[in-house]
Each structure stands twice: as C-alpha cells, then as structure tokens.
Amino acid sequence: MPTDLDTLTAVWRAHGYQLVLVGLVVTAIVLTLTLVVAHRRGHTNQWVARVASVAVLALSAEGMWVVARERLHLPVVLAGAVFFVAEALMVSAALQARRHYERTTERDTDGRLIRPGHPGPHGRAVWVIAAVAGGIVALNSKSAVEVPLRLALPLAAAYMWQLALTADGTTRPAGAWRWTPRRLLVRLGAIDPTEADLTTADRERRTTTMTVTARRVHSGARPAGWHLMRLQRLAANADPAMVAEVARRVRQAHRVRELTDPAVHEPSTNISDDKSANTAAARELSASHASDAHGANRPARTAGRRPTGSAKRTESRRTTAEDYLAAARAVWAPGVEVDVGWIREVTGCSRTTAYALLPQLREHLANDPHTPAASDQDGSGVNVVAFANGPRTVHR
C-alpha cells in the first residue's frame, strides 16, 4: 500500500513544473502587494532588506537540504530538520539581539537618543551561525564560483541586519579587544589612527622618516654616508617648520635619559605647564651640556676646523670616571651628604656621569668611612685635584 510520501513524490514528478510556476506567481503577487503597502507607509528600504534576507535564508536552507540529502543521505524527516534548524537559530538570535539593543538604549522623555545600546552576545551569535552555515554549504559546492557565493550570502545578510539594527549607533560593552583589524592596520601603518587629511598625514610621515634617519646619522649608524645622503634628500623637500620639528624630536630622543631621570627632575603636577616645563628642562640640559663640552678646563678648538678622529679620541679620554671619583673622595669630609648635586658641584661632571658615580662613591665611603679629605696647604679651604687633563681647583 503506497504511503503518503510516495503519493506526494508521484504528484511532484507528474506536476512539479506546474506547481513551481504557480508558486512563483503567488510569490510575485504577495511581494507586489506588500511593496505597495510599504511604499505608502514610507518603509520601502525596510521592505527591500527583509525580502533580501528571506531570499538569502531560503538559498542557505536549500544548500543545507542538499547537504543533508545528497552528501549525508539522511532521511527526509531529519533532512527537513537540518533544512530548518540553522535558519531558525539565526532568526531567533537576531530577534534576541534586537531586544537587547532596545533594552540598553537610553532615550529621554521626548524619545530623543541619549546613549545607543549594543546587540550583546546574541549579535555575535548571528555572525557565528551565518559563518558556520555558509561554510558548510560552501564546502558542498560543485564549482569554484559557487564556493564564495554560498559563503558570502549569509555573511552579507548578517552584515545588512547589523547595519539596520545599529543605524543610530552602538556602544561597546565593558572591555575591548586588544587586537582588532583596525588596530593591526594602524600598527602596520596601513591606516592613520586619526581623521587627518592626506596633506597632514603625508607631512607627519615625512617628518617621522626624517627623524629616524637623523637619529641614525647622529648615532653613527652604518653605512653613514648612505644615511646622510638620504637625510639630505628628505630635507630638500621639507620646509623649515618640518626641519625644526625633526630637530626637536632628535634632541628629545638623545636627552630622554636626562629628561626622565627621577633624581634630577621632579614630576609635574600641573598638566597645563607640562609643555613649558619640558621646554625649560630641555634648555637647562642644553646649557649644562654646552658648559661640560666647552668648559674652561678643555682646550678650545680652532675656529673653522673640524677635529680629526684621533683628536676626538684624545679629548674623550682626558677625564675618566676614576678621575671624578678621586676628586670627590679628595674633598669629602665626615657629615657631608653625598648626592648627585654634590658630586656635580665638586667635580663639574654632567648629570648623567654624576648619577652613574653616585652608587660607586657611596659604596667606597661605606667601606672606608675615614677617607681623609685632601688638605689645603695654604689654609684657604681650596683643594687642587689632579685630573688627566690637568689640575682642577675644587672648593670644600
């Protein structure tokens, strides 16, 4: 005795073409009527989005039916469940996400938006279901063209749904991803983190390139000639303001150790004075370096002549750390507090050198606290300490 399924199968084989044609006509009539109603109400865009979503879900469901019947050879009942379950889950997650968005959206008494909401975890579930269902159907494709089509349509439907849901904006829930596509592109330099125009972005890029090249030139990176030639080529297309900005950045990079030295600089408590404080600190450091480099105890260079390599090496060896330690030990007396300022005062060294000598001098004085101070022979309180570049007078 034939079953109902066999009867339906026989009817489909005999009149399938006519049934499909009738279904298409009915569908066209329904779509036309609903379009007219949506147009009169001013909701044409929503009608188009909903019809497109239904078409995408139908195409995805058809792909799941093919997978269940032809690939997995499931019975008709189970195939019908597979045909329906993915799309049902996706629609359910979309409805839950809409409720969550409306619940987290804040509006005033007049209905004006104060703070937009967010879809929550159900919004992410829509994307996951669309990606999984589209991937399964795409793997059963019979051509290379059908693979991206099957995969892209569910994702496109999910994207259009999210755009329609979050048209008024969205807020991020607590916490944020450390690595997102936008952050990766910013890190790689593909996009700018700000909304700067092309002119400003290109100017900043050239200034940064000049700064990096100038640091390589002044730090003696090899090949020195190539870096210098590149810096000159970049400077030929730069204006004076760009060159001044590059000079400021290079000076800041070379003096960052002194500028961030906790033993020398106190932290600023006034945010509005940070820029002026940093400028004053930079000028102070510049003056101190100039004093150390061109002090009276160093021989003056001949005007217009650059010292040779041997002269630079000789000059850099004139005063060593041991000389500064010997000078400090010579003038130290019991009861004197040893700090960076005292070392600089009695030796005339730079802040960086004094900061490096401080622990060595304290260790020496702790091991030998009875280190005698150098005696002044004429009773004037003035000691003469012998440095490698000649005697230097220090006051006790």
mmCIF file of C-alpha atoms in Angstrom:
data_model
loop_
_atom_site.group_PDB
_atom_site.id
_atom_site.type_symbol
_atom_site.label_atom_id
_atom_site.label_comp_id
_atom_site.label_asym_id
_atom_site.label_seq_id
_atom_site.Cartn_x
_atom_site.Cartn_y
_atom_site.Cartn_z
ATOM 1 C CA MET A 1 0.000 0.000 0.000
ATOM 2 C CA PRO A 2 1.598 3.297 -1.025
ATOM 3 C CA THR A 3 2.358 5.771 1.719
ATOM 4 C CA ASP A 4 1.538 9.462 1.733
ATOM 5 C CA LEU A 5 5.191 10.262 0.970
ATOM 6 C CA ASP A 6 5.130 8.059 -2.106
ATOM 7 C CA THR A 7 1.935 9.788 -3.246
ATOM 8 C CA LEU A 8 3.484 13.221 -2.835
ATOM 9 C CA THR A 9 6.578 12.094 -4.693
ATOM 10 C CA ALA A 10 4.497 10.818 -7.578
ATOM 11 C CA VAL A 11 2.480 14.060 -7.740
ATOM 12 C CA TRP A 12 5.671 16.106 -7.742
ATOM 13 C CA ARG A 13 7.151 14.067 -10.572
ATOM 14 C CA ALA A 14 3.977 14.396 -12.636
ATOM 15 C CA HIS A 15 3.096 18.049 -11.976
ATOM 16 C CA GLY A 16 6.248 19.550 -10.461
ATOM 17 C CA TYR A 17 6.711 22.148 -13.198
ATOM 18 C CA GLN A 18 3.158 23.427 -12.856
ATOM 19 C CA LEU A 19 3.452 23.602 -9.056
ATOM 20 C CA VAL A 20 6.669 25.627 -9.270
ATOM 21 C CA LEU A 21 5.081 28.011 -11.769
ATOM 22 C CA VAL A 22 2.026 28.540 -9.540
ATOM 23 C CA GLY A 23 4.258 29.130 -6.528
ATOM 24 C CA LEU A 24 6.266 31.773 -8.384
ATOM 25 C CA VAL A 25 3.096 33.576 -9.479
ATOM 26 C CA VAL A 26 1.697 33.595 -5.942
ATOM 27 C CA THR A 27 5.016 34.824 -4.553
ATOM 28 C CA ALA A 28 5.149 37.655 -7.098
ATOM 29 C CA ILE A 29 1.629 38.758 -6.236
ATOM 30 C CA VAL A 30 2.369 38.762 -2.482
ATOM 31 C CA LEU A 31 5.610 40.708 -2.953
ATOM 32 C CA THR A 32 3.870 43.291 -5.135
ATOM 33 C CA LEU A 33 1.092 43.876 -2.606
ATOM 34 C CA THR A 34 3.498 44.186 0.316
ATOM 35 C CA LEU A 35 5.719 46.562 -1.673
ATOM 36 C CA VAL A 36 2.785 48.865 -2.374
ATOM 37 C CA VAL A 37 1.836 48.934 1.299
ATOM 38 C CA ALA A 38 5.460 49.574 2.382
ATOM 39 C CA HIS A 39 5.817 52.382 -0.159
ATOM 40 C CA ARG A 40 2.674 54.128 1.107
ATOM 41 C CA ARG A 41 3.997 53.942 4.679
ATOM 42 C CA GLY A 42 7.479 55.124 3.688
ATOM 43 C CA HIS A 43 9.176 51.832 4.602
ATOM 44 C CA THR A 44 10.441 50.818 1.181
ATOM 45 C CA ASN A 45 14.025 50.363 2.361
ATOM 46 C CA GLN A 46 12.945 48.062 5.179
ATOM 47 C CA TRP A 47 10.837 46.023 2.744
ATOM 48 C CA VAL A 48 13.805 45.542 0.416
ATOM 49 C CA ALA A 49 16.056 44.499 3.315
ATOM 50 C CA ARG A 50 13.540 41.957 4.613
ATOM 51 C CA VAL A 51 12.871 40.428 1.191
ATOM 52 C CA ALA A 52 16.611 40.115 0.572
ATOM 53 C CA SER A 53 17.097 38.464 3.966
ATOM 54 C CA VAL A 54 14.305 35.943 3.274
ATOM 55 C CA ALA A 55 15.830 35.134 -0.120
ATOM 56 C CA VAL A 56 19.277 34.580 1.431
ATOM 57 C CA LEU A 57 17.832 32.356 4.160
ATOM 58 C CA ALA A 58 15.950 30.340 1.524
ATOM 59 C CA LEU A 59 19.093 29.863 -0.535
ATOM 60 C CA SER A 60 21.062 28.806 2.549
ATOM 61 C CA ALA A 61 18.284 26.414 3.574
ATOM 62 C CA GLU A 62 18.294 24.877 0.108
ATOM 63 C CA GLY A 63 22.017 24.305 0.436
ATOM 64 C CA MET A 64 21.543 22.604 3.806
ATOM 65 C CA TRP A 65 18.867 20.357 2.261
ATOM 66 C CA VAL A 66 21.288 19.327 -0.487
ATOM 67 C CA VAL A 67 23.972 18.582 2.089
ATOM 68 C CA ALA A 68 21.595 16.506 4.216
ATOM 69 C CA ARG A 69 20.107 14.508 1.331
ATOM 70 C CA GLU A 70 22.914 14.118 -1.208
ATOM 71 C CA ARG A 71 26.037 14.259 0.955
ATOM 72 C CA LEU A 72 24.880 12.766 4.285
ATOM 73 C CA HIS A 73 21.994 10.668 2.844
ATOM 74 C CA LEU A 74 19.744 11.479 5.793
ATOM 75 C CA PRO A 75 16.077 10.507 5.854
ATOM 76 C CA VAL A 76 13.571 13.079 4.724
ATOM 77 C CA VAL A 77 12.439 13.887 8.271
ATOM 78 C CA LEU A 78 15.985 14.541 9.519
ATOM 79 C CA ALA A 79 16.817 16.440 6.351
ATOM 80 C CA GLY A 80 13.796 18.652 6.982
ATOM 81 C CA ALA A 81 15.078 19.388 10.487
ATOM 82 C CA VAL A 82 18.542 20.267 9.164
ATOM 83 C CA PHE A 83 16.866 22.367 6.467
ATOM 84 C CA PHE A 84 15.117 24.436 9.100
ATOM 85 C CA VAL A 85 17.319 24.478 12.216
ATOM 86 C CA ALA A 86 20.201 26.767 11.116
ATOM 87 C CA GLU A 87 17.910 29.462 9.748
ATOM 88 C CA ALA A 88 15.610 29.210 12.800
ATOM 89 C CA LEU A 89 18.555 29.671 15.156
ATOM 90 C CA MET A 90 19.816 32.647 13.155
ATOM 91 C CA VAL A 91 16.411 34.359 13.189
ATOM 92 C CA SER A 92 15.992 33.668 16.913
ATOM 93 C CA ALA A 93 19.409 35.158 17.710
ATOM 94 C CA ALA A 94 18.595 38.218 15.586
ATOM 95 C CA LEU A 95 15.354 38.816 17.484
ATOM 96 C CA GLN A 96 17.093 38.437 20.843
ATOM 97 C CA ALA A 97 19.820 40.866 19.729
ATOM 98 C CA ARG A 98 17.179 43.433 18.737
ATOM 99 C CA ARG A 99 15.547 43.183 22.180
ATOM 100 C CA HIS A 100 18.919 43.558 23.881
ATOM 101 C CA TYR A 101 19.744 46.611 21.777
ATOM 102 C CA GLU A 102 16.428 48.285 22.563
ATOM 103 C CA ARG A 103 16.790 47.463 26.271
ATOM 104 C CA THR A 104 20.266 49.004 26.516
ATOM 105 C CA THR A 105 19.376 52.120 24.503
ATOM 106 C CA GLU A 106 18.749 55.243 26.586
ATOM 107 C CA ARG A 107 16.259 57.883 25.418
ATOM 108 C CA ASP A 108 14.765 60.965 27.023
ATOM 109 C CA THR A 109 11.078 61.623 27.632
ATOM 110 C CA ASP A 110 10.686 63.024 24.104
ATOM 111 C CA GLY A 111 12.191 59.908 22.524
ATOM 112 C CA ARG A 112 15.477 61.532 21.559
ATOM 113 C CA LEU A 113 18.517 59.292 21.681
ATOM 114 C CA ILE A 114 20.826 59.796 24.653
ATOM 115 C CA ARG A 115 23.031 56.733 24.515
ATOM 116 C CA PRO A 116 22.732 53.937 21.926
ATOM 117 C CA GLY A 117 22.727 50.348 23.057
ATOM 118 C CA HIS A 118 24.524 47.275 21.730
ATOM 119 C CA PRO A 119 23.337 43.885 20.407
ATOM 120 C CA GLY A 120 25.160 41.943 23.098
ATOM 121 C CA PRO A 121 26.139 38.264 22.808
ATOM 122 C CA HIS A 122 23.151 37.455 20.593
ATOM 123 C CA GLY A 123 24.540 39.808 17.957
ATOM 124 C CA ARG A 124 27.767 37.819 17.882
ATOM 125 C CA ALA A 125 25.736 34.599 17.703
ATOM 126 C CA VAL A 126 24.146 35.798 14.449
ATOM 127 C CA TRP A 127 27.585 36.143 12.891
ATOM 128 C CA VAL A 128 28.737 32.758 14.162
ATOM 129 C CA ILE A 129 25.655 30.925 12.836
ATOM 130 C CA ALA A 130 25.880 32.697 9.471
ATOM 131 C CA ALA A 131 29.576 31.832 9.115
ATOM 132 C CA VAL A 132 29.132 28.175 10.126
ATOM 133 C CA ALA A 133 26.064 27.579 7.947
ATOM 134 C CA GLY A 134 27.610 29.347 4.985
ATOM 135 C CA GLY A 135 30.851 27.400 5.399
ATOM 136 C CA ILE A 136 29.082 24.033 5.493
ATOM 137 C CA VAL A 137 27.060 24.804 2.380
ATOM 138 C CA ALA A 138 30.133 26.214 0.597
ATOM 139 C CA LEU A 139 32.097 23.001 1.243
ATOM 140 C CA ASN A 140 29.435 21.067 -0.670
ATOM 141 C CA SER A 141 29.694 23.330 -3.714
ATOM 142 C CA LYS A 142 30.364 21.786 -7.104
ATOM 143 C CA SER A 143 32.326 24.659 -8.643
ATOM 144 C CA ALA A 144 34.880 27.255 -7.579
ATOM 145 C CA VAL A 145 32.441 30.074 -8.314
ATOM 146 C CA GLU A 146 29.762 28.621 -6.063
ATOM 147 C CA VAL A 147 32.059 28.442 -3.013
ATOM 148 C CA PRO A 148 32.415 32.207 -2.367
ATOM 149 C CA LEU A 149 28.777 32.759 -3.356
ATOM 150 C CA ARG A 150 27.461 30.276 -0.795
ATOM 151 C CA LEU A 151 29.780 31.656 1.886
ATOM 152 C CA ALA A 152 29.273 35.359 1.190
ATOM 153 C CA LEU A 153 25.469 35.485 1.052
ATOM 154 C CA PRO A 154 24.778 34.569 4.726
ATOM 155 C CA LEU A 155 27.536 36.897 5.904
ATOM 156 C CA ALA A 156 26.146 39.708 3.739
ATOM 157 C CA ALA A 157 22.677 39.143 5.220
ATOM 158 C CA ALA A 158 24.113 39.304 8.756
ATOM 159 C CA TYR A 159 26.004 42.489 7.900
ATOM 160 C CA MET A 160 22.925 44.214 6.470
ATOM 161 C CA TRP A 161 20.919 43.146 9.526
ATOM 162 C CA GLN A 162 23.502 44.676 11.869
ATOM 163 C CA LEU A 163 23.618 47.918 9.880
ATOM 164 C CA ALA A 164 19.851 48.242 10.083
ATOM 165 C CA LEU A 165 19.825 47.437 13.804
ATOM 166 C CA THR A 166 22.616 49.847 14.781
ATOM 167 C CA ALA A 167 21.660 52.710 12.452
ATOM 168 C CA ASP A 168 21.552 55.093 15.457
ATOM 169 C CA GLY A 169 24.978 53.987 16.623
ATOM 170 C CA THR A 170 26.248 51.500 19.139
ATOM 171 C CA THR A 171 28.263 51.471 22.343
ATOM 172 C CA ARG A 172 30.881 48.959 23.248
ATOM 173 C CA PRO A 173 30.271 46.828 26.336
ATOM 174 C CA ALA A 174 32.842 46.810 29.134
ATOM 175 C CA GLY A 175 36.204 45.622 27.860
ATOM 176 C CA ALA A 176 37.681 45.749 24.385
ATOM 177 C CA TRP A 177 39.733 43.509 22.131
ATOM 178 C CA ARG A 178 43.439 44.269 22.168
ATOM 179 C CA TRP A 179 43.846 43.103 18.579
ATOM 180 C CA THR A 180 41.253 44.156 16.031
ATOM 181 C CA PRO A 181 41.619 44.527 12.252
ATOM 182 C CA ARG A 182 41.744 48.315 12.616
ATOM 183 C CA ARG A 183 44.426 48.199 15.327
ATOM 184 C CA LEU A 184 46.514 45.776 13.279
ATOM 185 C CA LEU A 185 46.280 48.051 10.236
ATOM 186 C CA VAL A 186 47.267 51.057 12.369
ATOM 187 C CA ARG A 187 50.263 49.115 13.741
ATOM 188 C CA LEU A 188 51.329 48.161 10.218
ATOM 189 C CA GLY A 189 50.965 51.763 9.051
ATOM 190 C CA ALA A 190 48.231 50.982 6.535
ATOM 191 C CA ILE A 191 45.758 53.478 8.055
ATOM 192 C CA ASP A 192 46.097 56.538 10.285
ATOM 193 C CA PRO A 193 44.707 56.464 13.841
ATOM 194 C CA THR A 194 43.245 59.969 13.416
ATOM 195 C CA GLU A 195 40.940 61.573 10.876
ATOM 196 C CA ALA A 196 43.745 63.669 9.373
ATOM 197 C CA ASP A 197 43.589 64.720 5.731
ATOM 198 C CA LEU A 198 46.078 63.469 3.157
ATOM 199 C CA THR A 199 48.298 66.546 3.404
ATOM 200 C CA THR A 200 48.662 66.318 7.188
ATOM 201 C CA ALA A 201 49.208 62.552 7.085
ATOM 202 C CA ASP A 202 51.903 62.860 4.405
ATOM 203 C CA ARG A 203 53.624 65.647 6.330
ATOM 204 C CA GLU A 204 53.692 63.569 9.515
ATOM 205 C CA ARG A 205 55.011 60.547 7.629
ATOM 206 C CA ARG A 206 57.881 62.547 6.083
ATOM 207 C CA THR A 207 58.701 64.165 9.426
ATOM 208 C CA THR A 208 58.878 60.758 11.109
ATOM 209 C CA THR A 209 61.089 59.384 8.329
ATOM 210 C CA MET A 210 63.454 62.345 8.637
ATOM 211 C CA THR A 211 63.588 61.916 12.419
ATOM 212 C CA VAL A 212 64.528 58.244 12.190
ATOM 213 C CA THR A 213 67.168 58.973 9.534
ATOM 214 C CA ALA A 214 68.621 61.886 11.527
ATOM 215 C CA ARG A 215 68.960 59.708 14.626
ATOM 216 C CA ARG A 216 70.855 57.139 12.585
ATOM 217 C CA VAL A 217 73.161 59.849 11.244
ATOM 218 C CA HIS A 218 73.963 61.293 14.677
ATOM 219 C CA SER A 219 74.354 57.891 16.336
ATOM 220 C CA GLY A 220 76.932 56.776 13.755
ATOM 221 C CA ALA A 221 74.859 54.007 12.193
ATOM 222 C CA ARG A 222 76.393 52.358 9.151
ATOM 223 C CA PRO A 223 76.557 52.999 6.295
ATOM 224 C CA ALA A 224 76.961 56.580 7.497
ATOM 225 C CA GLY A 225 77.275 58.061 4.030
ATOM 226 C CA TRP A 226 74.061 56.475 2.821
ATOM 227 C CA HIS A 227 72.076 57.706 5.837
ATOM 228 C CA LEU A 228 73.471 61.226 5.434
ATOM 229 C CA MET A 229 72.631 61.258 1.733
ATOM 230 C CA ARG A 230 69.080 60.098 2.470
ATOM 231 C CA LEU A 231 68.653 62.762 5.156
ATOM 232 C CA GLN A 232 69.797 65.451 2.745
ATOM 233 C CA ARG A 233 67.421 64.179 0.073
ATOM 234 C CA LEU A 234 64.495 64.240 2.524
ATOM 235 C CA ALA A 235 65.435 67.705 3.777
ATOM 236 C CA ALA A 236 65.480 69.058 0.219
ATOM 237 C CA ASN A 237 61.693 68.525 0.037
ATOM 238 C CA ALA A 238 60.926 69.772 3.565
ATOM 239 C CA ASP A 239 60.061 73.255 4.773
ATOM 240 C CA PRO A 240 61.790 74.987 7.721
ATOM 241 C CA ALA A 241 58.978 74.056 10.104
ATOM 242 C CA MET A 242 59.455 70.350 9.359
ATOM 243 C CA VAL A 243 63.227 70.627 9.870
ATOM 244 C CA ALA A 244 62.680 72.413 13.200
ATOM 245 C CA GLU A 245 60.258 69.673 14.317
ATOM 246 C CA VAL A 246 62.780 66.980 13.343
ATOM 247 C CA ALA A 247 65.497 68.775 15.319
ATOM 248 C CA ARG A 248 63.226 68.961 18.368
ATOM 249 C CA ARG A 249 62.407 65.267 18.213
ATOM 250 C CA VAL A 250 66.063 64.260 17.768
ATOM 251 C CA ARG A 251 67.147 66.377 20.749
ATOM 252 C CA GLN A 252 64.378 64.892 22.857
ATOM 253 C CA ALA A 253 65.369 61.343 21.873
ATOM 254 C CA HIS A 254 69.040 61.923 22.696
ATOM 255 C CA ARG A 255 68.235 63.551 26.059
ATOM 256 C CA VAL A 256 65.448 61.234 27.157
ATOM 257 C CA ARG A 257 67.684 59.698 29.817
ATOM 258 C CA GLU A 258 68.271 63.059 31.499
ATOM 259 C CA LEU A 259 64.690 64.221 30.988
ATOM 260 C CA THR A 260 63.309 61.117 32.721
ATOM 261 C CA ASP A 261 65.945 60.924 35.467
ATOM 262 C CA PRO A 262 63.972 60.752 38.766
ATOM 263 C CA ALA A 263 66.983 62.006 40.724
ATOM 264 C CA VAL A 264 67.168 65.221 38.697
ATOM 265 C CA HIS A 265 63.644 66.161 37.656
ATOM 266 C CA GLU A 266 60.573 66.304 39.836
ATOM 267 C CA PRO A 267 57.290 65.121 38.263
ATOM 268 C CA SER A 268 54.993 67.882 37.046
ATOM 269 C CA THR A 269 51.681 68.260 38.916
ATOM 270 C CA ASN A 270 50.159 70.852 36.603
ATOM 271 C CA ILE A 271 49.123 69.411 33.267
ATOM 272 C CA SER A 272 48.864 72.820 31.624
ATOM 273 C CA ASP A 273 52.509 73.567 32.467
ATOM 274 C CA ASP A 274 53.916 70.277 31.115
ATOM 275 C CA LYS A 275 54.966 71.749 27.781
ATOM 276 C CA SER A 276 56.677 74.810 29.309
ATOM 277 C CA ALA A 277 58.312 72.651 31.994
ATOM 278 C CA ASN A 278 59.706 70.269 29.394
ATOM 279 C CA THR A 279 60.979 73.212 27.353
ATOM 280 C CA ALA A 280 62.713 74.699 30.388
ATOM 281 C CA ALA A 281 64.241 71.330 31.263
ATOM 282 C CA ALA A 282 65.475 70.906 27.723
ATOM 283 C CA ARG A 283 67.069 74.366 27.775
ATOM 284 C CA GLU A 284 68.699 73.620 31.118
ATOM 285 C CA LEU A 285 70.121 70.357 29.827
ATOM 286 C CA SER A 286 71.339 72.105 26.681
ATOM 287 C CA ALA A 287 73.123 74.723 28.763
ATOM 288 C CA SER A 288 74.697 72.117 31.038
ATOM 289 C CA HIS A 289 75.914 70.041 28.111
ATOM 290 C CA ALA A 290 77.325 73.136 26.473
ATOM 291 C CA SER A 291 79.123 74.015 29.708
ATOM 292 C CA ASP A 292 80.559 70.493 30.008
ATOM 293 C CA ALA A 293 81.584 70.388 26.379
ATOM 294 C CA HIS A 294 83.173 73.864 26.222
ATOM 295 C CA GLY A 295 84.380 74.380 29.785
ATOM 296 C CA ALA A 296 87.398 76.442 30.632
ATOM 297 C CA ASN A 297 89.440 73.367 31.505
ATOM 298 C CA ARG A 298 89.216 71.995 27.948
ATOM 299 C CA PRO A 299 91.335 73.314 25.123
ATOM 300 C CA ALA A 300 89.462 75.496 22.629
ATOM 301 C CA ARG A 301 89.127 74.213 19.079
ATOM 302 C CA THR A 302 90.457 76.151 16.196
ATOM 303 C CA ALA A 303 87.713 78.169 14.512
ATOM 304 C CA GLY A 304 86.510 76.704 11.247
ATOM 305 C CA ARG A 305 88.378 73.393 11.704
ATOM 306 C CA ARG A 306 86.792 70.055 12.481
ATOM 307 C CA PRO A 307 88.870 67.880 14.845
ATOM 308 C CA THR A 308 90.185 64.643 13.458
ATOM 309 C CA GLY A 309 89.288 61.201 14.763
ATOM 310 C CA SER A 310 92.457 60.955 16.850
ATOM 311 C CA ALA A 311 91.750 64.350 18.396
ATOM 312 C CA LYS A 312 88.219 63.268 19.346
ATOM 313 C CA ARG A 313 89.515 60.098 20.982
ATOM 314 C CA THR A 314 92.184 62.051 22.871
ATOM 315 C CA GLU A 315 89.640 64.580 24.091
ATOM 316 C CA SER A 316 87.181 61.894 25.225
ATOM 317 C CA ARG A 317 89.926 60.222 27.332
ATOM 318 C CA ARG A 318 91.021 63.331 29.187
ATOM 319 C CA THR A 319 88.697 62.942 32.185
ATOM 320 C CA THR A 320 87.649 59.451 33.247
ATOM 321 C CA ALA A 321 85.242 58.171 35.856
ATOM 322 C CA GLU A 322 88.179 57.307 38.134
ATOM 323 C CA ASP A 323 89.314 60.933 37.958
ATOM 324 C CA TYR A 324 85.902 62.140 39.046
ATOM 325 C CA LEU A 325 85.801 59.558 41.875
ATOM 326 C CA ALA A 326 89.254 60.584 43.061
ATOM 327 C CA ALA A 327 88.223 64.241 43.052
ATOM 328 C CA ALA A 328 85.062 63.529 45.033
ATOM 329 C CA ARG A 329 86.908 61.374 47.584
ATOM 330 C CA ALA A 330 89.545 64.072 47.964
ATOM 331 C CA VAL A 331 87.102 66.746 49.067
ATOM 332 C CA TRP A 332 84.671 64.613 51.043
ATOM 333 C CA ALA A 333 84.519 65.216 54.789
ATOM 334 C CA PRO A 334 82.516 63.438 57.518
ATOM 335 C CA GLY A 335 78.998 64.805 57.788
ATOM 336 C CA VAL A 336 78.753 65.771 54.096
ATOM 337 C CA GLU A 337 75.719 64.245 52.366
ATOM 338 C CA VAL A 338 76.704 62.653 49.078
ATOM 339 C CA ASP A 339 74.161 63.119 46.297
ATOM 340 C CA VAL A 340 74.084 63.943 42.598
ATOM 341 C CA GLY A 341 74.145 67.684 43.154
ATOM 342 C CA TRP A 342 77.181 67.486 45.467
ATOM 343 C CA ILE A 343 79.122 65.316 43.003
ATOM 344 C CA ARG A 344 78.417 67.768 40.180
ATOM 345 C CA GLU A 345 79.422 70.714 42.358
ATOM 346 C CA VAL A 346 82.788 69.337 43.409
ATOM 347 C CA THR A 347 83.762 67.619 40.140
ATOM 348 C CA GLY A 348 81.999 69.624 37.426
ATOM 349 C CA CYS A 349 80.756 66.463 35.670
ATOM 350 C CA SER A 350 77.448 66.111 33.864
ATOM 351 C CA ARG A 351 74.216 64.871 35.438
ATOM 352 C CA THR A 352 74.484 61.507 33.712
ATOM 353 C CA THR A 353 78.036 60.975 34.939
ATOM 354 C CA ALA A 354 77.137 62.085 38.466
ATOM 355 C CA TYR A 355 74.194 59.710 38.557
ATOM 356 C CA ALA A 356 76.478 56.840 37.485
ATOM 357 C CA LEU A 357 79.180 57.760 40.045
ATOM 358 C CA LEU A 358 76.791 58.087 42.991
ATOM 359 C CA PRO A 359 76.482 54.373 43.926
ATOM 360 C CA GLN A 360 80.235 53.785 43.467
ATOM 361 C CA LEU A 361 81.151 56.704 45.694
ATOM 362 C CA ARG A 362 78.649 55.730 48.389
ATOM 363 C CA GLU A 363 79.949 52.151 48.378
ATOM 364 C CA HIS A 364 83.521 53.361 48.749
ATOM 365 C CA LEU A 365 82.656 55.698 51.610
ATOM 366 C CA ALA A 366 80.634 52.957 53.321
ATOM 367 C CA ASN A 367 83.611 50.576 53.184
ATOM 368 C CA ASP A 368 86.107 53.258 54.179
ATOM 369 C CA PRO A 369 84.240 55.994 56.093
ATOM 370 C CA HIS A 370 87.516 57.540 57.332
ATOM 371 C CA THR A 371 88.665 58.586 53.886
ATOM 372 C CA PRO A 372 90.712 61.713 54.578
ATOM 373 C CA ALA A 373 89.884 64.827 52.695
ATOM 374 C CA ALA A 374 92.675 66.463 50.764
ATOM 375 C CA SER A 375 94.342 69.079 52.878
ATOM 376 C CA ASP A 376 94.817 72.599 51.714
ATOM 377 C CA GLN A 377 98.336 73.691 52.240
ATOM 378 C CA ASP A 378 97.679 77.412 52.466
ATOM 379 C CA GLY A 379 94.646 77.271 54.773
ATOM 380 C CA SER A 380 92.327 78.808 52.195
ATOM 381 C CA GLY A 381 89.886 75.835 52.045
ATOM 382 C CA VAL A 382 90.739 75.206 48.400
ATOM 383 C CA ASN A 383 91.964 71.826 47.162
ATOM 384 C CA VAL A 384 93.758 71.158 43.911
ATOM 385 C CA VAL A 385 92.813 67.818 42.383
ATOM 386 C CA ALA A 386 94.889 66.353 39.585
ATOM 387 C CA PHE A 387 92.762 65.305 36.588
ATOM 388 C CA ALA A 388 94.053 63.610 33.446
ATOM 389 C CA ASN A 389 93.742 66.907 31.572
ATOM 390 C CA GLY A 390 95.470 68.949 34.252
ATOM 391 C CA PRO A 391 94.830 70.157 37.802
ATOM 392 C CA ARG A 392 91.358 71.372 38.764
ATOM 393 C CA THR A 393 90.516 73.508 41.756
ATOM 394 C CA VAL A 394 87.598 72.416 43.930
ATOM 395 C CA HIS A 395 86.163 74.167 46.991
ATOM 396 C CA ARG A 396 85.394 72.353 50.190
#
